[in-house]
Coordinates of C-alpha atoms in Angstrom, one line a residue:
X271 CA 94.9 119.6 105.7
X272 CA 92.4 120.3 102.8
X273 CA 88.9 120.4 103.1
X274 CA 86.3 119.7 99.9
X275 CA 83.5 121.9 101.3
X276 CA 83.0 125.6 100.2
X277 CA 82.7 126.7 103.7
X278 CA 86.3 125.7 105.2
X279 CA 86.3 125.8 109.2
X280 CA 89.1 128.1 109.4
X281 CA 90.0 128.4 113.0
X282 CA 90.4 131.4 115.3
X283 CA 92.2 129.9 117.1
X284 CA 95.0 126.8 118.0
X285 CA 97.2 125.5 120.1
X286 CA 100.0 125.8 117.5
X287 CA 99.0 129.4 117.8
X288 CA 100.4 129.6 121.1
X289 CA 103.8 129.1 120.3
X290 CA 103.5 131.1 117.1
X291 CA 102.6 134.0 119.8
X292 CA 105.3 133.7 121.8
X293 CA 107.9 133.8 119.0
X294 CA 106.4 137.1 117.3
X295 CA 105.4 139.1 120.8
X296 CA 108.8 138.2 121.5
X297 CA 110.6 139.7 118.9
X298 CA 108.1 142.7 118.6
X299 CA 108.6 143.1 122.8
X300 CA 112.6 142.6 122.1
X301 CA 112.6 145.2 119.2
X302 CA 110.5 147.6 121.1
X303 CA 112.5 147.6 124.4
X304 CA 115.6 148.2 122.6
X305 CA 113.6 151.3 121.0
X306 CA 112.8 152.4 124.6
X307 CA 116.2 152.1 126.2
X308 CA 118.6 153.8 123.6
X309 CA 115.5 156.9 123.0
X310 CA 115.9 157.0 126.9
X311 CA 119.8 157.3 126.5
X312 CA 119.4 159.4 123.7
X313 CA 117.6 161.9 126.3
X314 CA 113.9 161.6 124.9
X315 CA 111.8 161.7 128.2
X316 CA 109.8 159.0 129.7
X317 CA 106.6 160.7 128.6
X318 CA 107.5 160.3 124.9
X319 CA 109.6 156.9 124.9
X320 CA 106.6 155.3 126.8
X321 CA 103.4 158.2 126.2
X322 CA 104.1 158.5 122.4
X323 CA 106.2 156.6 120.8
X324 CA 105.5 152.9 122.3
X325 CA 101.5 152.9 122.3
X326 CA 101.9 154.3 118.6
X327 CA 104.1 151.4 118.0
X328 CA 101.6 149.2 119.2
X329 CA 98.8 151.0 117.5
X330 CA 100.0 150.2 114.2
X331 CA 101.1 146.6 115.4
X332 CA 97.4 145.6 116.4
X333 CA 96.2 147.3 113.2
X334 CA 98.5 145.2 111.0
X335 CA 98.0 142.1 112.7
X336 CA 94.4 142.0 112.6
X337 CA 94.6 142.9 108.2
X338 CA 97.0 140.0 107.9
X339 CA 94.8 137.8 110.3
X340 CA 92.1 138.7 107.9
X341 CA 93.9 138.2 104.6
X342 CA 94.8 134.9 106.0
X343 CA 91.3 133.8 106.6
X344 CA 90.4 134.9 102.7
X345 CA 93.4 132.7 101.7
X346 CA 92.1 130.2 103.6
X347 CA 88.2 130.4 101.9
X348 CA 89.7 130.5 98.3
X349 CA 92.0 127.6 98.5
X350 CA 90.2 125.3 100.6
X351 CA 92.6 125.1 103.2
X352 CA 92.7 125.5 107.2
X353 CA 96.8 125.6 107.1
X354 CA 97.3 128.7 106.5
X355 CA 99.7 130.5 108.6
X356 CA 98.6 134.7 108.6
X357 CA 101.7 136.6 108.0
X358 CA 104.0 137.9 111.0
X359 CA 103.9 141.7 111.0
X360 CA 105.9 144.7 113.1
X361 CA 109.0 146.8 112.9
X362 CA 111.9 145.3 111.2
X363 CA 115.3 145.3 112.9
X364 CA 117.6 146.8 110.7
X365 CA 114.9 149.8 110.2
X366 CA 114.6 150.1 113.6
X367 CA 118.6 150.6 114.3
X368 CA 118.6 152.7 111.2
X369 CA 115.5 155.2 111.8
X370 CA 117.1 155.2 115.7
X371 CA 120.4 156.0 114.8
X372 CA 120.1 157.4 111.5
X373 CA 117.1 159.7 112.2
X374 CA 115.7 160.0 116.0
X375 CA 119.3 160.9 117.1
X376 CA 120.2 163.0 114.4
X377 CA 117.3 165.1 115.2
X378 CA 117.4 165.0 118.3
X379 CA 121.2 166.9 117.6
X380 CA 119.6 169.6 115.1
X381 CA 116.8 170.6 117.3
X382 CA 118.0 170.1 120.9
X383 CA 114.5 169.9 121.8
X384 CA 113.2 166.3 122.6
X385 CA 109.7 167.5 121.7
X386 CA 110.9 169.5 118.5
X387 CA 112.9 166.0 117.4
X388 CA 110.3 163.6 118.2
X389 CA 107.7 165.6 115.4
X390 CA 110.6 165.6 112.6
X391 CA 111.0 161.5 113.3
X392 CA 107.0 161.1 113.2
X393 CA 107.1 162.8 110.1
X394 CA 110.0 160.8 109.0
X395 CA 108.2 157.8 109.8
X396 CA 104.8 159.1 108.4
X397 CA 106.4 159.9 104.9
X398 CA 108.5 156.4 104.9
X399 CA 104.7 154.6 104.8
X400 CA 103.5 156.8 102.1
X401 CA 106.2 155.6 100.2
X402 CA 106.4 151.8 101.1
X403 CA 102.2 152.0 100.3
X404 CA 103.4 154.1 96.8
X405 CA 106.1 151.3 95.9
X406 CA 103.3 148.9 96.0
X407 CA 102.9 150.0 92.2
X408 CA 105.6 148.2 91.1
X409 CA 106.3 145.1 93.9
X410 CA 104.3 142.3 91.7
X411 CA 106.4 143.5 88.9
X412 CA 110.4 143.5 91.0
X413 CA 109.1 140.5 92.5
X414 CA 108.2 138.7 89.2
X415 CA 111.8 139.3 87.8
X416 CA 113.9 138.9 90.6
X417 CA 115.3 135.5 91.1
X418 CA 113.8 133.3 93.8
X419 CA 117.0 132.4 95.3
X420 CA 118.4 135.9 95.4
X421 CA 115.5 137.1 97.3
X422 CA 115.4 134.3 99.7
X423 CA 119.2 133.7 100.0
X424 CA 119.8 137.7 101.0
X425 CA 117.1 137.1 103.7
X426 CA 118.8 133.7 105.1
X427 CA 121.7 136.4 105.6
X428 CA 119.7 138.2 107.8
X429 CA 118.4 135.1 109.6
X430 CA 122.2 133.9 110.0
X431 CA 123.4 136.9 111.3
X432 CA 121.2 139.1 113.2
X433 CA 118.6 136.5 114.1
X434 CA 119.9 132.8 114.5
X435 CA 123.6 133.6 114.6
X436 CA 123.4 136.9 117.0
X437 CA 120.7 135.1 119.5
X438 CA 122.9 132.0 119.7
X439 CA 125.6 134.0 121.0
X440 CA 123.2 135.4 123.9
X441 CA 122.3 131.0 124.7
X442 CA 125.7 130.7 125.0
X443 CA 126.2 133.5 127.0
X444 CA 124.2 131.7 130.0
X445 CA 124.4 128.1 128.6
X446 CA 122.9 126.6 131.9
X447 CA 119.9 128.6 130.9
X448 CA 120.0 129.1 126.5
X449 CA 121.3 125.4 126.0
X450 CA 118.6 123.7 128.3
X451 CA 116.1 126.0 126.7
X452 CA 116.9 125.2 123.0
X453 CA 116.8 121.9 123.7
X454 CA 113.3 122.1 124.3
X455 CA 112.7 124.5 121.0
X456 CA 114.6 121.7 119.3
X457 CA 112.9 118.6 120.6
X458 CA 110.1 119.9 120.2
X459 CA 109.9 122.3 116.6
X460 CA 113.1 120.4 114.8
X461 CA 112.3 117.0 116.2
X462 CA 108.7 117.1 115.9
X463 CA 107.7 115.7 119.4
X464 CA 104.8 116.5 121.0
X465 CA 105.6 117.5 124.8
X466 CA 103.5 116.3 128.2
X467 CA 100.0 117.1 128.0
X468 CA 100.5 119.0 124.7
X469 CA 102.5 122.6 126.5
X470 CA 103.2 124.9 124.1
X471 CA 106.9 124.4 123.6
X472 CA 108.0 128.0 123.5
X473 CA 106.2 128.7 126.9
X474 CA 108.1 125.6 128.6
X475 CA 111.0 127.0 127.1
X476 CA 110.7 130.4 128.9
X477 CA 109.3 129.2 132.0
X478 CA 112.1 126.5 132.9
X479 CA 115.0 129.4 131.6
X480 CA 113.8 132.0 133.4
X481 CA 113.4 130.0 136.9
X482 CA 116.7 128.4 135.8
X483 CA 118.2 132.3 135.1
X484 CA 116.9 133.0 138.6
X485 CA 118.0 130.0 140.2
X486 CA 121.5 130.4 139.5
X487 CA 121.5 133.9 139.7
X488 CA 121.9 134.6 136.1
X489 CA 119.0 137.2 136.4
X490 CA 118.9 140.6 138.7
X491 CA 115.9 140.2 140.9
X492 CA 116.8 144.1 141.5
X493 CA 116.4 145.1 137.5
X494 CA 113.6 143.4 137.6
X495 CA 112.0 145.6 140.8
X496 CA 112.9 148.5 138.3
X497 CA 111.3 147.7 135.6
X498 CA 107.7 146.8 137.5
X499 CA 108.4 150.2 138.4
X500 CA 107.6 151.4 134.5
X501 CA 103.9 150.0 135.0
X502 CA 101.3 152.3 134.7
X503 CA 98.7 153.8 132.3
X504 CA 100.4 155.0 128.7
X505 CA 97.4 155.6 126.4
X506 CA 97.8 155.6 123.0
X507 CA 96.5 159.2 121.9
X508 CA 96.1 160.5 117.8
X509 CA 98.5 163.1 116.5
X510 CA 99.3 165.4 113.9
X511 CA 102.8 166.1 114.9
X512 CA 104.2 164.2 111.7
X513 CA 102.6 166.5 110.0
X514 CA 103.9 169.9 111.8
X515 CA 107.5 168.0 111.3
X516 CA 107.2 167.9 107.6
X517 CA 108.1 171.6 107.6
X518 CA 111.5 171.1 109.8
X519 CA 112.0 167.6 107.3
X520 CA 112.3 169.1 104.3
X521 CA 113.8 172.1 105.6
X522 CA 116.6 172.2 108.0
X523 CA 115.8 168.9 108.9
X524 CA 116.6 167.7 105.5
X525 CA 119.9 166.0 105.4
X526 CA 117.6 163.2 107.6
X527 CA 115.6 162.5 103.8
X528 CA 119.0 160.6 102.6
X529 CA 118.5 158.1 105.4
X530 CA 114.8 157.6 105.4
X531 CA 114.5 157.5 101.3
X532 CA 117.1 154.6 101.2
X533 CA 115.7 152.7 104.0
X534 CA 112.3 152.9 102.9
X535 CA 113.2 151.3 99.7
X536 CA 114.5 148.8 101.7
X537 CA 112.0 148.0 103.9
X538 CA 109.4 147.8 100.7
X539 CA 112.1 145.1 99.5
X540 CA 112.5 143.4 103.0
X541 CA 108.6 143.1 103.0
X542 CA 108.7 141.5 99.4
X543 CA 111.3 139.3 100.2
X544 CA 109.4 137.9 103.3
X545 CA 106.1 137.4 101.2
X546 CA 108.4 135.7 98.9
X547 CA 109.3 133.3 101.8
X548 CA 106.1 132.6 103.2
X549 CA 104.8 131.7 99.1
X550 CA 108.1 129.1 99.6
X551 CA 106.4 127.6 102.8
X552 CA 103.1 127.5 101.1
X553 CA 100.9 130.2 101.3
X554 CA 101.0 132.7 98.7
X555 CA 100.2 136.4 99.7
X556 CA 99.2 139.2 97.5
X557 CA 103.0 140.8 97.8
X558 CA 101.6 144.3 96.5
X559 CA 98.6 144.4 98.9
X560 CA 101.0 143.4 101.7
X561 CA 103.5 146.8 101.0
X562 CA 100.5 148.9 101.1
X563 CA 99.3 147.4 104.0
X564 CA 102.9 147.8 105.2
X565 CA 102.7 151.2 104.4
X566 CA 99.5 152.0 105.9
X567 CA 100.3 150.4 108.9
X568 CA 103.7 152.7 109.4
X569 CA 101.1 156.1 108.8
X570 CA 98.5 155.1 111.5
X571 CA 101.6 154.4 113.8
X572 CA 102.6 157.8 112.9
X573 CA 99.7 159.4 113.3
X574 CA 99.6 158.0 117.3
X575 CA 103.1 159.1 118.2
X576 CA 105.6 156.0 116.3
X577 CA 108.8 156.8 114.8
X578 CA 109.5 153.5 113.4
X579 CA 108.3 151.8 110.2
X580 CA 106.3 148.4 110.0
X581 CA 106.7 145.5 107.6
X582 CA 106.1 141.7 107.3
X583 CA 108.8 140.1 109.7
X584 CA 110.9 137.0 108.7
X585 CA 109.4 135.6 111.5
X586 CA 106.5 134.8 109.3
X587 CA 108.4 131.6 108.0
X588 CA 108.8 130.0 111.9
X589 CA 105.4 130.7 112.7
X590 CA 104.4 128.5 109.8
X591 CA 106.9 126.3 110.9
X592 CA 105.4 125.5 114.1
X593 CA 101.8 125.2 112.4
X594 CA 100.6 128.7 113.4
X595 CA 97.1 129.9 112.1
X596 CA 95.4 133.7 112.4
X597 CA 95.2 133.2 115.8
X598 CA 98.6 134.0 117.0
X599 CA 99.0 137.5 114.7
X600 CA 95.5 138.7 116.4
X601 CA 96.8 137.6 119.6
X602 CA 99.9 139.2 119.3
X603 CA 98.6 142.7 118.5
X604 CA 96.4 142.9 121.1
X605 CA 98.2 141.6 123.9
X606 CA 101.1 143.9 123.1
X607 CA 98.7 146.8 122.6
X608 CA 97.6 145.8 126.6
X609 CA 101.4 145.3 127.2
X610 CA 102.6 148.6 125.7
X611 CA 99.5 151.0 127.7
X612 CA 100.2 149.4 131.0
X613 CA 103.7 149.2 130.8
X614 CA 104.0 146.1 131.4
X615 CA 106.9 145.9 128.4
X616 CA 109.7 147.1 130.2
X617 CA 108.5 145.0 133.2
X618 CA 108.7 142.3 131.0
X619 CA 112.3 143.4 129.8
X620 CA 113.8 142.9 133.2
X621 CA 112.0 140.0 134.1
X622 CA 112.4 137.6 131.8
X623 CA 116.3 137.4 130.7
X624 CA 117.5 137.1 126.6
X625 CA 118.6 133.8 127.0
X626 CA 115.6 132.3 128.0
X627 CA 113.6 133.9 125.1
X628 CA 116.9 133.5 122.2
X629 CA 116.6 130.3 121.5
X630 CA 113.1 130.4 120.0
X631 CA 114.4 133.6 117.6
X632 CA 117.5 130.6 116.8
X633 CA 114.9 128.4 115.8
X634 CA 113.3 131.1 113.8
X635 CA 116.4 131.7 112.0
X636 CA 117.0 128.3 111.2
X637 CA 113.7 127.8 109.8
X638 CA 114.6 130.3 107.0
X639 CA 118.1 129.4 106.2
X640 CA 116.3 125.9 105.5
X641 CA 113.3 126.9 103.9
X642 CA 116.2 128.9 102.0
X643 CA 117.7 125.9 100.4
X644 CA 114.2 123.7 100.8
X645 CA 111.9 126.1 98.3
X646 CA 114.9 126.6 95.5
X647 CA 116.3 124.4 92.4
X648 CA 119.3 122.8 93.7
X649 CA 121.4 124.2 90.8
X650 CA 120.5 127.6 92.5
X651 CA 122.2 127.0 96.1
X652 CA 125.5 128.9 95.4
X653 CA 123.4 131.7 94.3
X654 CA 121.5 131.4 97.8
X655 CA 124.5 130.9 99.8
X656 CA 126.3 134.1 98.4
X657 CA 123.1 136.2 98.8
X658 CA 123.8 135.3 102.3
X659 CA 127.7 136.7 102.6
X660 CA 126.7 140.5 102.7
X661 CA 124.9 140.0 105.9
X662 CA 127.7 139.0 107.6
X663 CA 130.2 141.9 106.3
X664 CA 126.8 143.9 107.8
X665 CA 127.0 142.4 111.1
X666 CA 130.4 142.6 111.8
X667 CA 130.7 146.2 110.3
X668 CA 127.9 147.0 112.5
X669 CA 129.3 145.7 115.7
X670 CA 132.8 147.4 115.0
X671 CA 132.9 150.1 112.6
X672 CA 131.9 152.6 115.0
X673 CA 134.2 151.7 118.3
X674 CA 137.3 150.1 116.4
X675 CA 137.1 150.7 112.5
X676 CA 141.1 150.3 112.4
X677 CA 140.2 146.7 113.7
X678 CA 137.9 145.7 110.6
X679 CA 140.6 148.0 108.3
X680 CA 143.2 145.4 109.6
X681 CA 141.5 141.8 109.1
X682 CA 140.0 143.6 105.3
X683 CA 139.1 146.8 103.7
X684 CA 136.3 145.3 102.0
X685 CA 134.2 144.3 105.4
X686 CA 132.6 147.6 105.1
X687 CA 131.5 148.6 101.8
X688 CA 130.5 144.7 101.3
X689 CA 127.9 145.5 104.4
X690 CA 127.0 148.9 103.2
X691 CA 123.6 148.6 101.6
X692 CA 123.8 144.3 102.1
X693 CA 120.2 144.1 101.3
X694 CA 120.9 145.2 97.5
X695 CA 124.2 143.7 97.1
X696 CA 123.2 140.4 98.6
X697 CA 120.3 140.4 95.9
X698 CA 122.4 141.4 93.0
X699 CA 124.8 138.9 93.8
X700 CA 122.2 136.6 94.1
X701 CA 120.5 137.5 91.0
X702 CA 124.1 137.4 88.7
X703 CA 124.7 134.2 90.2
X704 CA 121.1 133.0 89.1
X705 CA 121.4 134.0 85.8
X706 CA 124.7 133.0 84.7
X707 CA 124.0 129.0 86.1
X708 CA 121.2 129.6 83.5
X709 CA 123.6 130.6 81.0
X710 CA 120.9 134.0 80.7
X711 CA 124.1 135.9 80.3
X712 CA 122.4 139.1 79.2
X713 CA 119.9 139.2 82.4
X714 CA 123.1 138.7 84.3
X715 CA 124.5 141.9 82.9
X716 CA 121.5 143.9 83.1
X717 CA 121.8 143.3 87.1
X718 CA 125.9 144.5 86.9
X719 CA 124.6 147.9 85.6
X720 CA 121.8 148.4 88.2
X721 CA 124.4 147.7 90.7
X722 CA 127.0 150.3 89.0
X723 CA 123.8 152.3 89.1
X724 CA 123.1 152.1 93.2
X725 CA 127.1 152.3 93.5
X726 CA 127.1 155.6 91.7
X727 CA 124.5 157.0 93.9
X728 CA 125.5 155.9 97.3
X729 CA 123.1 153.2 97.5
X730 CA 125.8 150.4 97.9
X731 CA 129.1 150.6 98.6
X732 CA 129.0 154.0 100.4
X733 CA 128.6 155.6 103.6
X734 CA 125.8 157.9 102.7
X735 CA 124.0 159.4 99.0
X736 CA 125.4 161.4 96.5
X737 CA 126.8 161.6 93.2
X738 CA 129.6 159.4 92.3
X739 CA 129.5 157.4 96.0
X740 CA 131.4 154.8 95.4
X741 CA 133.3 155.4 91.5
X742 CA 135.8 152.4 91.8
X743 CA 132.4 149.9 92.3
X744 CA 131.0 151.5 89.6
X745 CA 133.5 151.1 87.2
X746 CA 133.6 146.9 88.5
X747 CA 130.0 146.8 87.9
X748 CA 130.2 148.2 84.2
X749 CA 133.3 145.7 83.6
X750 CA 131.1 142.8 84.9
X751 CA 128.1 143.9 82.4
X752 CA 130.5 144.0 80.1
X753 CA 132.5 140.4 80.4
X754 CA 128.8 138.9 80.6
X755 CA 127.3 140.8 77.8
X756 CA 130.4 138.9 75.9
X757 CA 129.7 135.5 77.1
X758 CA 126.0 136.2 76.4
X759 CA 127.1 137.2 72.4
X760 CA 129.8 134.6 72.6
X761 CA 126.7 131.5 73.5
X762 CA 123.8 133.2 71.8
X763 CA 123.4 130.6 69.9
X764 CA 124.3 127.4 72.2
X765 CA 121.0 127.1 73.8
X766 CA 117.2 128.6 73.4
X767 CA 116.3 130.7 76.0
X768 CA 114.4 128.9 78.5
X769 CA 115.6 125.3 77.4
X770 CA 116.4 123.3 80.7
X771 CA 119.5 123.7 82.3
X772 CA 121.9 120.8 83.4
X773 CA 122.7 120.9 87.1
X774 CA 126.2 120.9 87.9
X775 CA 125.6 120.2 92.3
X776 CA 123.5 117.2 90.7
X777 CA 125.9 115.9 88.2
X778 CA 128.7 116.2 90.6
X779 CA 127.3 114.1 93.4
X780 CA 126.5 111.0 91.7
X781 CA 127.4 107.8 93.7
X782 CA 130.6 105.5 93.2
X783 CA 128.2 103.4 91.4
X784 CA 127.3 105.3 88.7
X785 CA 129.1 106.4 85.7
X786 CA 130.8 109.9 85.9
X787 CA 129.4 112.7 85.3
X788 CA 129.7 113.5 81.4
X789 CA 132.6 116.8 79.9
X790 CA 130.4 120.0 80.4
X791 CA 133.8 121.7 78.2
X792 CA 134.2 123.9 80.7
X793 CA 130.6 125.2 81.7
X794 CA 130.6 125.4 85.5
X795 CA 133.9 127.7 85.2

């Protein structure tokens, strides 16, 4: 809806906002449980998992929410427009398994001392936002070179996998509850149909799974009586502890800076690539302003007790999806603030069972597998669909390489370097792709060396950093740059750069009716 006044009645608040809610406090409250249950397994105590670490979490949720409730408010004002969807905001998934397995445990090993390894994973976590807020710099400029469909494709990866694909399984799992519960995320967000007496779909959703989960005996009525048993008073309380753990981080804490560098990068790419897909679904963020907001957000977690990162979820997309405003980001960070100093988070946990919740997350997945495909030039689809391969070496690596790696080794020894570093190679592949359907041969190679660049150093394609990571990737990469740099001398003079393309997808899907599609001599390969 646009309005022609100066003074656009942006609302507060709406009842689209409701379901937008319950899709991002879901995902934050999913996220953040996981966090508490493996710290606890870990062997961090109860008064840092839920004393720190939590209300810092939700600190620097409620801080990020309410800047990108406010920055979608000023979009609003300047383009005349009360659509606008604020941006989703809190700790991305991937991050969160890395800095949980790849830092919190780690120091927890080299220190033996909960309280000791706690400070060095603030610290991680406080220098990872100083450098997602520094890489700001230079995000309008990756972002205007970097191929629409590469960026979007490598995130419908992620939705596929992790998101739509993993959170299917889970509706399956209990399909009296998930099926009957998507079915109402479907009628009601795919199908467009308003429910009785205008419910928020994602509530009905819940509500008839979980008393369906509890009818059949699906859910534990005991976990449930354990986890009320987690409510209490938490307050969130300022720290300098990242700071005393800068000492132990880049001293014998150190080897834990070749996990946080990487992942930081990532996360400052994962928030551009989800600006990128809200722009798609029409609203167009400052991407730069949103990885120092990003950044900033992840430092005043830090500074409260958080281990964990921040960024712009994917979830953004969905929220738009189901006509979201500001309200359900300001919402969100406050009632998970109340939710995260009472306690009432783990409650939650055990009461409400995964499958009742999943098929909401599905929907969100969906949404950005389509907007995917919806926002890019159709001659740029395969470049979006193998953007998306990556993520599912990723997945699968991730659910087997640790307990059965000789299973992966058996069905193909390329699962796991494929999924090592899936963010960068899906991009790159997405990019290459881009580029040579544009006959731009010579961009095309330019990619193949920054990808025998992140091979060399570990970035892709290798279990951790160093010198030489991954050599035979390396050498591919230069050999691509190479062949394309050829093609790119071979056809300099075939087309002007920027002349239109013909579209191959479009050419070869013409009707019966019409005449075939003319000899391209050999240009789709």
């Amino acid at each position: 809806m646009t309005t022609a006044t100066s003074d656009v009645r942006y609302p507060w608040f709406k009842r689209q906002d409701v379901d937008g809610f319950f899709a991002l406090f879901q995902n934050n409250a999913a996220n953040f449980i996981i966090v508490a249950v493996t710290l606890l397994g870990f062997g961090y105590p109860p008064e840092i998992v839920f004393g720190r670490v939590i209300p810092g979490a939700a600190v620097a949720v409620l801080a990020g929410n309410l800047y990108y409730a406010w920055m979608a408010a000023r979009l609003a004002r300047r383009e005349q427009r009360t659509d606008v969807t604020a941006l989703a905001y809190g700790i991305s998934t991937p991050v969160m398994f890395v800095f949980l397995f790849g830092v919190s445990l780690p120091a927890l090993e080299l220190t033996g001392d909960p309280e000791t390894a706690w400070r060095v994973a603030t610290a991680a976590a406080l220098l990872a936002g100083v450098v997602e807020a520094a890489f700001a710099l230079i995000g309008r400029w990756v972002k205007h070179h970097l191929p629409r469909a590469a960026m979007l494709g490598a995130l419908a990866g992620v939705a596929l996998t992790f998101i739509a694909g993993e959170l299917l399984f889970t509706v399956f799992d209990a399909p009296i509850v998930g099926l009957v519960a998507l079915a109402i995320v479907l009628v009601a967000f795919v199908g467009k149909v308003a429910l009785p007496f205008r419910i928020p779909a994602s509530l009905v959703a819940i509500l008839i799974g979980t008393a369906l989960a509890y009818a059949i005996g699906v859910a534990d009525t005991g976990e449930a009586a354990e986890g009320l048993d987690r409510v209490g008073w938490w307050p969130a309380v300022p720290t300098v502890a990242g700071f005393d753990g800068l000492t132990l981080l880049f001293g014998a804490a150190a080897t834990l800076l070749a996990v946080v560098l990487p992942i930081t990068l990532y996360n400052a790419v994962e928030t551009m690539n989800n600006v990128e897909a809200m722009e798609a679904a029409g609203d167009r963020y400052d991407v730069r302003e949103c990885q120092a907001v990003d950044g900033a957000g992840t430092v005043i977690g830090a500074l409260f007790g958080s281990m964990f990162p921040t960024t712009v979820y994917i979830a953004s997309v969905g929220s738009k999806w189901m006509g979201a405003g500001r309200g359900y980001s300001i919402l969100n960070g406050a009632v998970y603030l109340l939710a995260a100093l009472s306690g009432l988070i783990a409650a939650m946990a055990a009461i409400i069972p995964l499958a009742a919740v999943g098929p909401i997350l599905v929907f969100v997945g969906i949404s950005m597998i389509a907007t995917a495909y919806q926002t890019t030039e159709v001659r740029h689809h395969a470049a979006v669909a193998i953007a998306m391969l990556p993520y599912f070496a990723n997945w699968v690596m991730t659910q087997f390489d640790g307990e059965a790696p000789e299973v992966l080794a058996d069905v193909s020894e390329g699962i796991v370097p494929l999924g090592q570093g899936a963010l960068f190679t899906a991009m790159l592949l997405g990019a290459i792709t881009v580029f040579v359907i544009d006959v731009r041969f010579y961009r095309a190679a330019v990619v193949a060396l920054v990808g025998a660049g992140l091979s060399f150093v570990g970035v892709i394609h290798a279990p951790e950093l160093g010198l030489n990571a991954s050599p035979d990737y390396s050498i591919a990469y230069v050999l691509v740059a190479a062949l394309l740099a050829g093609c790119g001398a071979a056809r300099l003079g075939e087309r002007k750069v920027g002349e239109p393309v013909p579209d191959p997808i479009v050419e070869q899907t013409v009707s019966a009716d019409d005449e075939p599609p003319p000899d391209r001599g050999g240009h789709g390969g």
